[in-house]
Coordinates of N, CA and C in Angstrom, one line a residue:
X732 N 25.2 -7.1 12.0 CA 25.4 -5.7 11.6 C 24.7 -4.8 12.7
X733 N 23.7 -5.0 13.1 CA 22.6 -4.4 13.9 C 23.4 -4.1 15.3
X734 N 24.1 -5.3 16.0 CA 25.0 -5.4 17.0 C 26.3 -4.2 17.0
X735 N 26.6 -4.4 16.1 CA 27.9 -3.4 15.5 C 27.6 -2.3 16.0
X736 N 26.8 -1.8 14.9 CA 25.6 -0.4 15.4 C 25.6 -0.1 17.0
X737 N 24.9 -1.1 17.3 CA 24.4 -0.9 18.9 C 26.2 -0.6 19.5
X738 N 27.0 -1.4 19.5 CA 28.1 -1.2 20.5 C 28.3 0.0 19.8
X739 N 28.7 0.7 18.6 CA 29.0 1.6 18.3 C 28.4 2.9 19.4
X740 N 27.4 3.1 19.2 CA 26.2 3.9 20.1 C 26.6 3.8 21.0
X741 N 26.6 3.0 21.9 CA 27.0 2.6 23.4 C 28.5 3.2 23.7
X742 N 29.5 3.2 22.7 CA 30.6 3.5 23.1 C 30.9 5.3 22.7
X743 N 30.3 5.5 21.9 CA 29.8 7.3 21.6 C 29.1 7.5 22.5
X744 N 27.7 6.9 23.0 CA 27.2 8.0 24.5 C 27.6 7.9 25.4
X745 N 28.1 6.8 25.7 CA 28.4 6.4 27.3 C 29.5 7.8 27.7
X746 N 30.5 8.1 26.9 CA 31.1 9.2 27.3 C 30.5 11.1 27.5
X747 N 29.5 10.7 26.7 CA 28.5 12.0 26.6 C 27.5 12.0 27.8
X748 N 26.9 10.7 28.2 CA 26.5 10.9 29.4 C 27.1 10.9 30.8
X749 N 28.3 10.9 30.5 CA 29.2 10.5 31.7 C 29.6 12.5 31.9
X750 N 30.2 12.9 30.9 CA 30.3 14.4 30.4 C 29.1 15.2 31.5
X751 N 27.7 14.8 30.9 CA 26.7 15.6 31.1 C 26.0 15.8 32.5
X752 N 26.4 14.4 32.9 CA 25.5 13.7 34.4 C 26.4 13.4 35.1
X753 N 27.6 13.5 34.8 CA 28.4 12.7 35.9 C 30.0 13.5 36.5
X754 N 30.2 14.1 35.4 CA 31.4 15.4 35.9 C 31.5 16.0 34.2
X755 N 31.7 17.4 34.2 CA 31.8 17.9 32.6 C 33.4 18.1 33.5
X756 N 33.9 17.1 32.5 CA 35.7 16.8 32.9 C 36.2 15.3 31.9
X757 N 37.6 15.1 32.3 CA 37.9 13.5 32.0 C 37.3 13.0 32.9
X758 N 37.1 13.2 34.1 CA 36.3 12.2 35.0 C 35.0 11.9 34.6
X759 N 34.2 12.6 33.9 CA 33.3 12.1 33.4 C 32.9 11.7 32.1
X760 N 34.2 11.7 31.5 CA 33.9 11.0 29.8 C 34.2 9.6 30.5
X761 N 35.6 9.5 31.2 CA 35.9 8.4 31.7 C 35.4 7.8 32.6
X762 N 34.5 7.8 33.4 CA 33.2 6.7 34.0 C 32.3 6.6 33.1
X763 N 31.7 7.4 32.5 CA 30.9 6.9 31.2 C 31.6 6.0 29.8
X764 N 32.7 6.3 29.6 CA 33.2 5.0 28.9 C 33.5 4.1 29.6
X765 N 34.1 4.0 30.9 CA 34.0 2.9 31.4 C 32.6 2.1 31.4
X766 N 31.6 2.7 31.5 CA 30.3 2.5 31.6 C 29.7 2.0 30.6
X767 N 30.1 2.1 29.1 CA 29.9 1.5 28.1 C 30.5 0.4 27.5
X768 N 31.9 0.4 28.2 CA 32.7 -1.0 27.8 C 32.4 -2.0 28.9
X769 N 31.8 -1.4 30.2 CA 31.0 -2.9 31.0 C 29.7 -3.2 30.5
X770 N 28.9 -2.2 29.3 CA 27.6 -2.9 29.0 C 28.2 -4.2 27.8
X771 N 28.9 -3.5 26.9 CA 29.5 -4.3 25.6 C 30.3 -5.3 26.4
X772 N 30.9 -5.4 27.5 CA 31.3 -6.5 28.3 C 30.5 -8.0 28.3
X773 N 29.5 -7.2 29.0 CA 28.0 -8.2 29.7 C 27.7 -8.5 28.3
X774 N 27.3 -8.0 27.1 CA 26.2 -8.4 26.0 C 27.2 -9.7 25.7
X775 N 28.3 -9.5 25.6 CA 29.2 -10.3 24.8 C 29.7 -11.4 26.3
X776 N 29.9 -11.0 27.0 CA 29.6 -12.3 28.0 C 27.8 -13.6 27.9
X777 N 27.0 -12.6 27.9 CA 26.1 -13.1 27.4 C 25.6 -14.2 26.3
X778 N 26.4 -13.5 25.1 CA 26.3 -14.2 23.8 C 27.2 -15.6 23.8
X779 N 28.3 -15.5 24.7 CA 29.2 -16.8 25.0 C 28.6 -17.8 25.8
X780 N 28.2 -17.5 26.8 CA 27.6 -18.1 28.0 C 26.2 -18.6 27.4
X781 N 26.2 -20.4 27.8 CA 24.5 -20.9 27.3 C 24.2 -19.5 28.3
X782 N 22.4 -20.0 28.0 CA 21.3 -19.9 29.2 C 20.9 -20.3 30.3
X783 N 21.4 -21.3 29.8 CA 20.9 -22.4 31.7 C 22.4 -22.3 32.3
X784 N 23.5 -21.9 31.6 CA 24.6 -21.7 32.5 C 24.4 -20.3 33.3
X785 N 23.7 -19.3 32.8 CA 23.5 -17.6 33.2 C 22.1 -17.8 34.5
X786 N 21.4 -19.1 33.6 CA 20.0 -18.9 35.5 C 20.9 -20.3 36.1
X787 N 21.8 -21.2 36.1 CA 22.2 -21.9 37.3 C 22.8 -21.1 38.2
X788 N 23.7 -19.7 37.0 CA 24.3 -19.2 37.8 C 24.1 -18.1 38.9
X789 N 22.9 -17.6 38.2 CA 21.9 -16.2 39.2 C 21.4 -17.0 40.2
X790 N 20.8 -18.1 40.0 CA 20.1 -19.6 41.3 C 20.8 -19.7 42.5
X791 N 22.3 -20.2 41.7 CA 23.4 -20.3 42.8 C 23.7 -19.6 43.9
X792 N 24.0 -18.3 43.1 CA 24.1 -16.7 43.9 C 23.1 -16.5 44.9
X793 N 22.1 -16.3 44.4 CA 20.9 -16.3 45.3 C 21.0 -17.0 46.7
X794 N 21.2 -18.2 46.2 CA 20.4 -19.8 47.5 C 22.4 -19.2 48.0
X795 N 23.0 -18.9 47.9 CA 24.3 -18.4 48.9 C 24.0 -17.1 49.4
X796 N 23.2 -16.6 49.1 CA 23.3 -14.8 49.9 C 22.2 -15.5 50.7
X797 N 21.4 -16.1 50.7 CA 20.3 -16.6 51.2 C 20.7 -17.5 52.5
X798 N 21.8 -18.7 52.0 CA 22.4 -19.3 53.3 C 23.1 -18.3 54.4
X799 N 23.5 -17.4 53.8 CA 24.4 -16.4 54.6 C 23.2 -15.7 55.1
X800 N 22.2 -15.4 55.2 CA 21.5 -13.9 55.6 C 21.0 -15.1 56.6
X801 N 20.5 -16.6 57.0 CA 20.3 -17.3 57.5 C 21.2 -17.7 58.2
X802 N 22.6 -17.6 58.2 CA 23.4 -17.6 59.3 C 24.2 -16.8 59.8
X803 N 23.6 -15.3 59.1 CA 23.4 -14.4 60.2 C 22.6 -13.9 61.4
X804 N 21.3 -15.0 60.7 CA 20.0 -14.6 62.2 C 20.9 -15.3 62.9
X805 N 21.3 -16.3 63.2 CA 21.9 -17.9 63.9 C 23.0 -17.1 64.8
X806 N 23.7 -16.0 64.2 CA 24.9 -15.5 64.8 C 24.2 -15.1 65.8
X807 N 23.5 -13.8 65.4 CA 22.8 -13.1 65.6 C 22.2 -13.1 67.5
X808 N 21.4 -14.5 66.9 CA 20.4 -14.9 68.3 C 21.3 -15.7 69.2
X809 N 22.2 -16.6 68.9 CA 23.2 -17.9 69.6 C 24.2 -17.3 70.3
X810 N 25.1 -16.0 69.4 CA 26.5 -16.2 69.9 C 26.5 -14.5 70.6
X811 N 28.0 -14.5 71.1 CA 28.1 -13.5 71.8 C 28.2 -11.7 71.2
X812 N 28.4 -11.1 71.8 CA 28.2 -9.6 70.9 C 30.0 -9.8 70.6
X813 N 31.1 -10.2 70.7 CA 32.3 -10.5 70.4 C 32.3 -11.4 69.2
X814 N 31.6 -12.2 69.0 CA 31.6 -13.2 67.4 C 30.7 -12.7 66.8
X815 N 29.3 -11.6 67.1 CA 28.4 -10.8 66.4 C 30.1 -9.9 65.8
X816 N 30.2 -9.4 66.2 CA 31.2 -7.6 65.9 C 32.0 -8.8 64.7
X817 N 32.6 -9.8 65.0 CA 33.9 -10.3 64.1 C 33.1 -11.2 62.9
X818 N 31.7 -11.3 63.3 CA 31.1 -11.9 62.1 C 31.1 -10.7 60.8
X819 N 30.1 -9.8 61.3 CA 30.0 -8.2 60.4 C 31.4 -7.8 60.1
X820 N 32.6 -8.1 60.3 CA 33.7 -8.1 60.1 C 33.9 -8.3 58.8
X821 N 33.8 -9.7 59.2 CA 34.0 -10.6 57.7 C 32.5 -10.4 56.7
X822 N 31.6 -10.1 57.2 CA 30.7 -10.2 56.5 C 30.2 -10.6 55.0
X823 N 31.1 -9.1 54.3 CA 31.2 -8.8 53.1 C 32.2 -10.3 52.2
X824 N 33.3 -10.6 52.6 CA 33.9 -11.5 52.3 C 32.6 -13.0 52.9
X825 N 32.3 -12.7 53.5 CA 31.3 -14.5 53.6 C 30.5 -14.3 52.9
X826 N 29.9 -13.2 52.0 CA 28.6 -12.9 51.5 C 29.7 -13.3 49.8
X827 N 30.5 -12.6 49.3 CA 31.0 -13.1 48.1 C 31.7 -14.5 48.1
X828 N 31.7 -15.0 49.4 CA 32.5 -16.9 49.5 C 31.0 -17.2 49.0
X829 N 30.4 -17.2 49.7 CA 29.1 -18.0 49.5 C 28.5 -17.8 48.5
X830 N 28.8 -16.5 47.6 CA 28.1 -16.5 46.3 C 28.8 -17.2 45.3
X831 N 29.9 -17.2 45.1 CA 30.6 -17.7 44.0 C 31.1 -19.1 44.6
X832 N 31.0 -19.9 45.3 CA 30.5 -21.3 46.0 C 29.0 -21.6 45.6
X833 N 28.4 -21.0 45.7 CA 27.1 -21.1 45.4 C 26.7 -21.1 43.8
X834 N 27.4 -20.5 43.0 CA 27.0 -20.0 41.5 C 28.0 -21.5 41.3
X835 N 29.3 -21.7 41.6 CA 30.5 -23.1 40.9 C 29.1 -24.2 40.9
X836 N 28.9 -24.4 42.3 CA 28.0 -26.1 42.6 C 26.9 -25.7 41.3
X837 N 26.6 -25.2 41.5 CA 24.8 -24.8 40.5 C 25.3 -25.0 38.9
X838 N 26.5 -23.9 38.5 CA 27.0 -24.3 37.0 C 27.5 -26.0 36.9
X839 N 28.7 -26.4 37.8 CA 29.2 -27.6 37.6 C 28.4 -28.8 37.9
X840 N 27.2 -28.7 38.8 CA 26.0 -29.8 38.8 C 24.9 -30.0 38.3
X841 N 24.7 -28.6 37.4 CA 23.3 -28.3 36.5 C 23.2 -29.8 36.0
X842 N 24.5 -30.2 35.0 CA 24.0 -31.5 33.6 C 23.3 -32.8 35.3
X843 N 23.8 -32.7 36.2 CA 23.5 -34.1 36.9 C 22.0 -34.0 37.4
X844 N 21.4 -32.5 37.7 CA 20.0 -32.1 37.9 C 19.6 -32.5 37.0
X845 N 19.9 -32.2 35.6 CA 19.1 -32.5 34.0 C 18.7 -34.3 34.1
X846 N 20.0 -35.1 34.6 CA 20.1 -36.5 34.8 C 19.1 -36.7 35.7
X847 N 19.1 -36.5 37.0 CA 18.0 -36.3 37.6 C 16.4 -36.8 37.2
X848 N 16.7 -35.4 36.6 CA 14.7 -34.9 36.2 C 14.7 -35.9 35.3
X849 N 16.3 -36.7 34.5 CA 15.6 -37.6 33.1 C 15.4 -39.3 34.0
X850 N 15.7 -39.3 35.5 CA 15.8 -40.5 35.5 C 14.2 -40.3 36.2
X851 N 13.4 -39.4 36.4 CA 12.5 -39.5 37.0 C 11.3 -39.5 36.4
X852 N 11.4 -38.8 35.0 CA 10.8 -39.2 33.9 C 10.6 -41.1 33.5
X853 N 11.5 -41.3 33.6 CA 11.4 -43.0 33.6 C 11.0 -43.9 34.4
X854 N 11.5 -43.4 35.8 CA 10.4 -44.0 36.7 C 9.0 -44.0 36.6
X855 N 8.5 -42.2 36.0 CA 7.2 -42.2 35.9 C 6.6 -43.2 34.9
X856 N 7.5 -43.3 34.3 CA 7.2 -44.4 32.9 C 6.7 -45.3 33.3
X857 N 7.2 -46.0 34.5 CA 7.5 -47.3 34.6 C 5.9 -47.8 35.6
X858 N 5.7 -46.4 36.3 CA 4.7 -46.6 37.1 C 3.7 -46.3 36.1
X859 N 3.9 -45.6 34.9 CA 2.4 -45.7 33.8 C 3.1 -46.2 32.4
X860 N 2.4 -47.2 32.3 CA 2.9 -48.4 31.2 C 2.4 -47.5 30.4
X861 N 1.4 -46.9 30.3 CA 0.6 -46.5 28.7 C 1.3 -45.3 28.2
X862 N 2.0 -44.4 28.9 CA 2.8 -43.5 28.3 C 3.8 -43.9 28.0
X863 N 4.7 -42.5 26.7 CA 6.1 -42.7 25.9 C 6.1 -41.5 26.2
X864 N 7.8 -41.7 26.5 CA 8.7 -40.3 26.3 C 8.9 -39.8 25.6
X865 N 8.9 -38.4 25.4 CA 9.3 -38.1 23.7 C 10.8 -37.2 24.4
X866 N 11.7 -37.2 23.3 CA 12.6 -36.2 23.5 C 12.3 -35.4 22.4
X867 N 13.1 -33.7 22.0 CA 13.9 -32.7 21.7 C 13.2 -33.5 19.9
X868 N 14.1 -34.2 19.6 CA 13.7 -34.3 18.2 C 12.8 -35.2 17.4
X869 N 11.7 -35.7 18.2 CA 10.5 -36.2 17.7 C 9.5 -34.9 17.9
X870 N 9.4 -34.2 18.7 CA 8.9 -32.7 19.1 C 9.3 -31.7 18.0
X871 N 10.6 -31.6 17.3 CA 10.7 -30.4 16.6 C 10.3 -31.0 15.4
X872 N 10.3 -32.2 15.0 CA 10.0 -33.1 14.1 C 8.4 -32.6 13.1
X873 N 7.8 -32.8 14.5 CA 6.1 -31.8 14.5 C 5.5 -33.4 13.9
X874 N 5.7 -34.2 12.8 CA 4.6 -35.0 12.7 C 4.1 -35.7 13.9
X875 N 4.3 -35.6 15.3 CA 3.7 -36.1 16.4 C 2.6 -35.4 15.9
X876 N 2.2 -34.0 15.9 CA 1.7 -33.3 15.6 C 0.0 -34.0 14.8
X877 N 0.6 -34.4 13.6 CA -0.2 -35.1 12.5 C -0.4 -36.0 13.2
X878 N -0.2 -37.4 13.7 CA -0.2 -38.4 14.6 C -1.6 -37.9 15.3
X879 N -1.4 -36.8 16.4 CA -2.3 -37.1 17.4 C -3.8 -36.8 16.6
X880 N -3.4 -35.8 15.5 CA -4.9 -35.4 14.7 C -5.8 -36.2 14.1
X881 N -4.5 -37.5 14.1 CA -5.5 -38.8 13.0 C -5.9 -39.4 14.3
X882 N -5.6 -39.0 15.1 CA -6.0 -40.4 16.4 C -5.3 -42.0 16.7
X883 N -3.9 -41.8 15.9 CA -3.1 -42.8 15.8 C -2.4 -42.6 17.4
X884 N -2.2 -41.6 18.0 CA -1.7 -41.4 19.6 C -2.2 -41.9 20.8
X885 N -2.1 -43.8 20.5 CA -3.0 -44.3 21.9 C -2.1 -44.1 23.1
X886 N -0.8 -43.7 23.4 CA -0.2 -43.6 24.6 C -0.3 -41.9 24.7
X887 N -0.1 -41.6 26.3 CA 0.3 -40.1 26.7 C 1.8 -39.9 26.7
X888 N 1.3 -38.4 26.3 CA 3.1 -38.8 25.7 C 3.8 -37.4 27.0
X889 N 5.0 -38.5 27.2 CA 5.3 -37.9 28.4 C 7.0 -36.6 28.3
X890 N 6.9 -35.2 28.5 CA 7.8 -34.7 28.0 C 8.9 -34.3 29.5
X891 N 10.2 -35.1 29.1 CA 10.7 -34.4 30.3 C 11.2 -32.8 30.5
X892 N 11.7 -32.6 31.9 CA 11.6 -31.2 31.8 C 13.0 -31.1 31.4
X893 N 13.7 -31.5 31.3 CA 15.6 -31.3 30.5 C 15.4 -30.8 29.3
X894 N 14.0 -31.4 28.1 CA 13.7 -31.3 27.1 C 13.0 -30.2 26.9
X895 N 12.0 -29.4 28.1 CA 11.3 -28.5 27.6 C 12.6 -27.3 27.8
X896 N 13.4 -27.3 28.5 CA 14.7 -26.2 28.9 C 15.8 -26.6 27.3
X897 N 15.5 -27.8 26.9 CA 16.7 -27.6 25.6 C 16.0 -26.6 24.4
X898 N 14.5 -27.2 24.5 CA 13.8 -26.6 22.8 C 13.7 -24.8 23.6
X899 N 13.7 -24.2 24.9 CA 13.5 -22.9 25.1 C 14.9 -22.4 25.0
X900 N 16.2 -23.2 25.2 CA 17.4 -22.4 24.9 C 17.2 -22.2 23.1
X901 N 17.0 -23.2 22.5 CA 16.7 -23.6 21.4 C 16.4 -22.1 20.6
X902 N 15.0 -22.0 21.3 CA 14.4 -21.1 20.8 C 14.7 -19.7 21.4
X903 N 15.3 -19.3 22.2 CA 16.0 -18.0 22.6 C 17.3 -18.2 21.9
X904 N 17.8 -18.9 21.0 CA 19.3 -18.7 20.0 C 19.1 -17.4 19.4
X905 N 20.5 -17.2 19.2 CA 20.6 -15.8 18.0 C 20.7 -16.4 16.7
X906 N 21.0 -17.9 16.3 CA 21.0 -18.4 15.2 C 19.4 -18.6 14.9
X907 N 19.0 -18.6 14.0 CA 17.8 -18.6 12.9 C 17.4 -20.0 12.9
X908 N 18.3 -20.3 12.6 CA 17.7 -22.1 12.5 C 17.4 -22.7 14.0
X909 N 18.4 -22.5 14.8 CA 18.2 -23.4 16.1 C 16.6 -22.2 16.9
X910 N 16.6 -21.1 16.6 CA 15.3 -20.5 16.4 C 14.0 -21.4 16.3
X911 N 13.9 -21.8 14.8 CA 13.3 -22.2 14.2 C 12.5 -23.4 14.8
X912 N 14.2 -24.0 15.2 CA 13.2 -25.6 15.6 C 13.2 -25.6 17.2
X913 N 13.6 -24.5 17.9 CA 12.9 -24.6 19.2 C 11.8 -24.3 19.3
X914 N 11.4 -23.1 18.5 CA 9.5 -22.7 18.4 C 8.8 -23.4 18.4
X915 N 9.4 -24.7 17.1 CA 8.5 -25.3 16.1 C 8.1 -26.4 17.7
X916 N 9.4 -26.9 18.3 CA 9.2 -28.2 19.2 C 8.2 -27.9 20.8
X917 N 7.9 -26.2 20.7 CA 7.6 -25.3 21.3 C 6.2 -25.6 21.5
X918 N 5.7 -25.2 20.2 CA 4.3 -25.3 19.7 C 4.0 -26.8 19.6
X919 N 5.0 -27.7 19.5 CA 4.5 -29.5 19.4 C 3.7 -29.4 21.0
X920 N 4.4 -29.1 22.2 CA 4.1 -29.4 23.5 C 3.1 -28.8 23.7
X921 N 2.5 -27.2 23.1 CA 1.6 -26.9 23.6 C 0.3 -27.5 22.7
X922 N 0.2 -27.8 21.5 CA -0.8 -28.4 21.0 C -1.3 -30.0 21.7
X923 N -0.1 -30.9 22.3 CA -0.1 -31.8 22.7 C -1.1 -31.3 24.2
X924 N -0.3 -30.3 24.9 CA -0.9 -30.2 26.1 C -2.8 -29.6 26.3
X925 N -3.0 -29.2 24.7 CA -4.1 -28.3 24.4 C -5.6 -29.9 24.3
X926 N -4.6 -30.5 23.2 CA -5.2 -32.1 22.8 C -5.7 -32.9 24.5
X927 N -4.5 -32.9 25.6 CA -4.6 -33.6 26.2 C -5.7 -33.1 27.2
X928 N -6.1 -31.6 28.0 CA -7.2 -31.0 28.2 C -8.1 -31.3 27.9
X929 N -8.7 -30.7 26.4 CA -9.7 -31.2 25.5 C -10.1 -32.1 25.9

């Protein structure tokens, strides 16, 4: 209901500030509405899109404008002022090739990174016998919780990072429940991490 409201709002000022700040005309109701139906765009893109698909995909972007500004020193220093002129040419197009190349690999190979970090979690295992892994639902579970209090927890208990990124999507939901038990598996890690200091 609260959402409703909000786009409502958004789509009543955005033409009033477009009016006031930006041309008193249709040109300025009309970039300010336009201005309001790309916020209500984004929110609702937002609410579709996980979380770790929205930072694989900012990461992506990034480490590509980043490869590119790096092989523009390279132009830069190596080649002639005729491949300098026709680089800055293309520029603009190598700078969006590289970003949305950059954002595909990052979204489409995120779950194999997650595989990754879980197979390395098990190595570590393997190199320390006395620890256990916990995943996602012995953590939201919380009687680990009770466990470590009675002194029944003789192994360290080992959390992979795949697992602390599920219980934080978890816990950044707009659903209530999946809310609930990201916090809850939230608060398992940090009392575990609080115990294992101590």
């Amino acid at each position: 209901m609260f959402m409703w409201f909000a786009r409502t709002f958004i789509i009543i000022l955005g033409p009033i500030i477009g009016y006031f700040s930006v041309s008193q005309g249709p040109k300025g109701i009309l970039i300010g509405t336009g201005a309001a139906v790309l916020v209500i765009f984004i929110e609702w893109v937002l609410e579709q899109v996980p979380l770790d698909d929205i930072i694989a995909a900012g990461m992506g972007i990034v480490i590509g404008l980043i490869a590119v500004k790096a092989m523009d020193y390279i132009v830069i220093v190596t080649f002639s002022d005729k491949a300098i002129d026709i680089w800055e040419q293309y520029s603009l197009l190598i700078k969006l090739t590289a970003s949305y190349t950059g954002m595909l690999i990052a979204v489409k190979k995120k779950g194999e990174m997650y595989l990754l970090d879980q197979n390395l979690s098990f190595t570590s295992k393997r190199l320390l016998p006395e620890s256990t892994t916990v995943d996602s639902c012995i953590l939201i579970d919380g009687r680990l919780v009770d466990i470590a209090k009675a002194g029944f927890l003789s192994r360290m208990a080992v959390v992979p990072r795949f697992v602390i990124n599920e219980l934080q999507t978890l816990a950044d939901s707009s659903d209530d429940s999946k809310r609930t038990r990201g916090k809850r598996g939230l608060q398992t890690i940090a009392f575990l991490e609080k115990e294992d200091s101590g």
